[in-house]
Amino acid sequence: MSENLLIKNVTMLTFFNDGYNAIKIQETDILIKNGLIAQIDKNIEDSCKTIDGTGKLAVPGLVNSRSRSLASKVSKSIAEDVNLDKYGNSPLYTMVNPFLNISLDILNDEELKSILEIALYEAIDSGTTTLLEQCVGRELPLYLELCEEYGLRTFAAPMLMSRKSLPEADAWGNFDLCLQEVDEQGIVDWNCSLVEKYKNNEIVKASMGLGSVDTISESLIAKVAKNAFESNSILMIPANETLREREICQERYGLSPIEVLHKNHALSRKTLLGGLIYTTKEDRRIIKSMSSQAVVCQYQGMLDAVLSPFIDFLIDDINTTIGTGRCSINMLEQLRMSAIAGKLQFGKRYQMRASDAFYASTEAGGRAVDMKIGRLEEDCKADILLVDLSNPSFHPFALPVRELIYNTKTSDISEVIINGKLLKQGGKVLVADKKDIVMRSEKAMEKVWQRARDIGVL
């Protein structure tokens, strides 16, 4: 439930009037009522709970436009630094998917929730106020329940597939990428039932979703696209995340993943395309023509030794957002990595600026879901971070956006407010017991690791 709050004497940093370069900085008070920013002005007086913003920077809450909470934890650190040349330099088929399949197979609901809770705790602690999440199978309803319990804003979708489990590859480089017989209408109806269940929820929304194009039939794409259109739902789809995905699509259809989605009417203003590491100029032309949303996961790409084409999307005037993908759900790390990686793409240190990363993780995320999030204006959702500027690393303090992107750490975020509710205060997350969820998640993960050892995945 939202609270009425008054933030006094804070330095506010935001975009305004939808201006890409229109950054507004001012000393002000912020009044929050009924989950919205009710007033931004000096010397506001109100009897509600007051937060002293002196020496703090108020910024819009961060929007993670492609999160995979369970994947970020069950395969954490295992795949990094491993030679995966025979698998297209991606750990997806040999480590990430096998660990997800094991988790979904052997863990009960409470054990799965304990791992999801660790991810959600990290998201809140590091300043994420909205997660655009993709889940696999029975993970989704558990995730939605937890977000509702915590008060964490989310749009969450399944990765519906024409398969019974995520595709894997063995130690000899053989891929299991065949489509299987599934009850397509049944899984689509299940997805639609979740969309309907949460349609009036102010914080938690279920959306339509698909797996990557190499895991889905054209008939499933068409069914999901039709239902997304009819329900006016966001449609989340990972695309061009691996070379293998592109190769399979070329073999199967003679088309790129983006072309297959376009052919089956899955691209629209409400389509969020996640990953997009291996994206061509023609792919971007199609995405632009359909006004679809691009979600770039730079950290994931760089761990796979690839620079995502972030700058190309900006040049092509495509609304481009930032996601964490299968990597750490900490958006502060993603912001810094995105700003640095963008400079490397064309060897121009000015090509990707701190303001580009800031925009992509705030205003662009709000635009992607047609919601008034990602900026601090009256009548916008009260999703706000307060950054404590007392840390010596911030001083001399001259350029707030650059300080935010290049220097801010999780410990610098003193308050996190979502929909007017304090989820973090005084540097402490209020909605979960850290020691308890760490203990429970470690116990659950030990079962996963043991099974992985038994079958030779670890």
Steps between C-alpha positions, in 0.01 A plus 500: 500500500631846411579761763475877503856629517674836487864518393648830618799697368614247242698551179283358221638362174270391216405536135205722420260559210619174338821678402789264431755757613266706718643422843355696787684560827344694784488535878145420603247313715304204361154414632371147439133408533311186395801355321552808281724805510243759607717812517857611431578840647691681770371534856220243477322447831307181580429292809606170340819304567806708409839392364791742530654522154784732599821380337312250284428470130148398392493312170238292317489133597689276258308290246655162424350426159614137480552316824523127558506473876531123535761469224708778654536296819505131406779544242680780687876514421508136385536574129736797513856454365415158351605409144175467306628538144318191374170641636520837325663663804175481698441309826126492437477140379767337718462673835216750528220288352612174668503668841158651439362164385641332812356768729154476349514120513618432856418807713163543665316832492644628829855419388449677167355801681802519730731541199267753339491695827878545494474650151215733598688611811803588286280686252343719769829553682670626182221738401283310253136600535359321191590157365392386154546131571494180295449174685487134407196286580393478863752765598265774371207480748746472790685807378178700462393409854834612643498833317150567629612412853809724480332788318747485211361628170517242225376393159567127478456254215573132439736364237243283322669239283421220260706284733461348845829641634770751409741383228839365606828385344728215609877495556563403136320804362178324403196724537149385592303766313215297352144620539272265692128436512338718766147618571548842343148622563522377858815696585367809321177478702706467820696814409177686422352396835791663683465818293132510598571425867736795541347749257364725778803470727672836541848359557517151349406426138521174308579527129514272198836345421691266271832320511767565239401430140708181479277348773157588361285402204347754267155393613587578863639839400178581318279387790689703759520807276125486439421475871745777589327728249150410621589551867709813430785328682871556483672216315850404617729299274875432519653540156847476345660405832720225356659409168339156524154659510572682173645188338199285591258763365691518173498120468133466596344804330768668289440811711651681796318479838368855454373416151320190633329708770405765246359240260275366777374843615680495837659845467315809615534807719444275802765241410814499716788326326764393751870433451554603135874432509519365143278750319546614141413826329201329335382373839516853636312634200214258571501579872488871422221461243284314755584743785607207718713547812867397515647370824880476505683291762856631471641316800375167366645575158841600632524184711443315170780712346259697278409870496127549462407756229359756745623800300351358178156488662536861615615611154200322346271688743361187668386532861781311671497386860738311728450158654708264709406181315638188665770698686496674837172681552691805634411782261776731626754255358309491171495879472873531545572211266264637233659843506850356467410234242333760281827691476679186383254421220644763264803607703348841578508598866223756445272264304326351805448748781390459858175675408433235232524222760291702747228557241498135389448379857230751595299698243546245219382221730185694581435563131542128426205410723295819450512588868589818685814358657864587446470873567414728788208724411169578661242227428772242425529179702689558824792267419796687645856433616686715750877486460705599804768740378705491823737238358838667423505332157229746388709807580576752365141466375454675167328287234213299654417273204859387459537451874184289498613274215872466567531523879177389672500174694216306660606623844454862384125449445344588833130489405297314239137603455264305272147621440537722805609217731841494670671169419845612610573759768824611659686257277301196618250299294180489705300228328719194560732346757836479323650228720191283471473510121875447458483189719195359320634572151837337575321189621291485181801560276694217663234262366545646151879474515484141622272398213727686256799304632310173475412548133832660398386857442727630778 
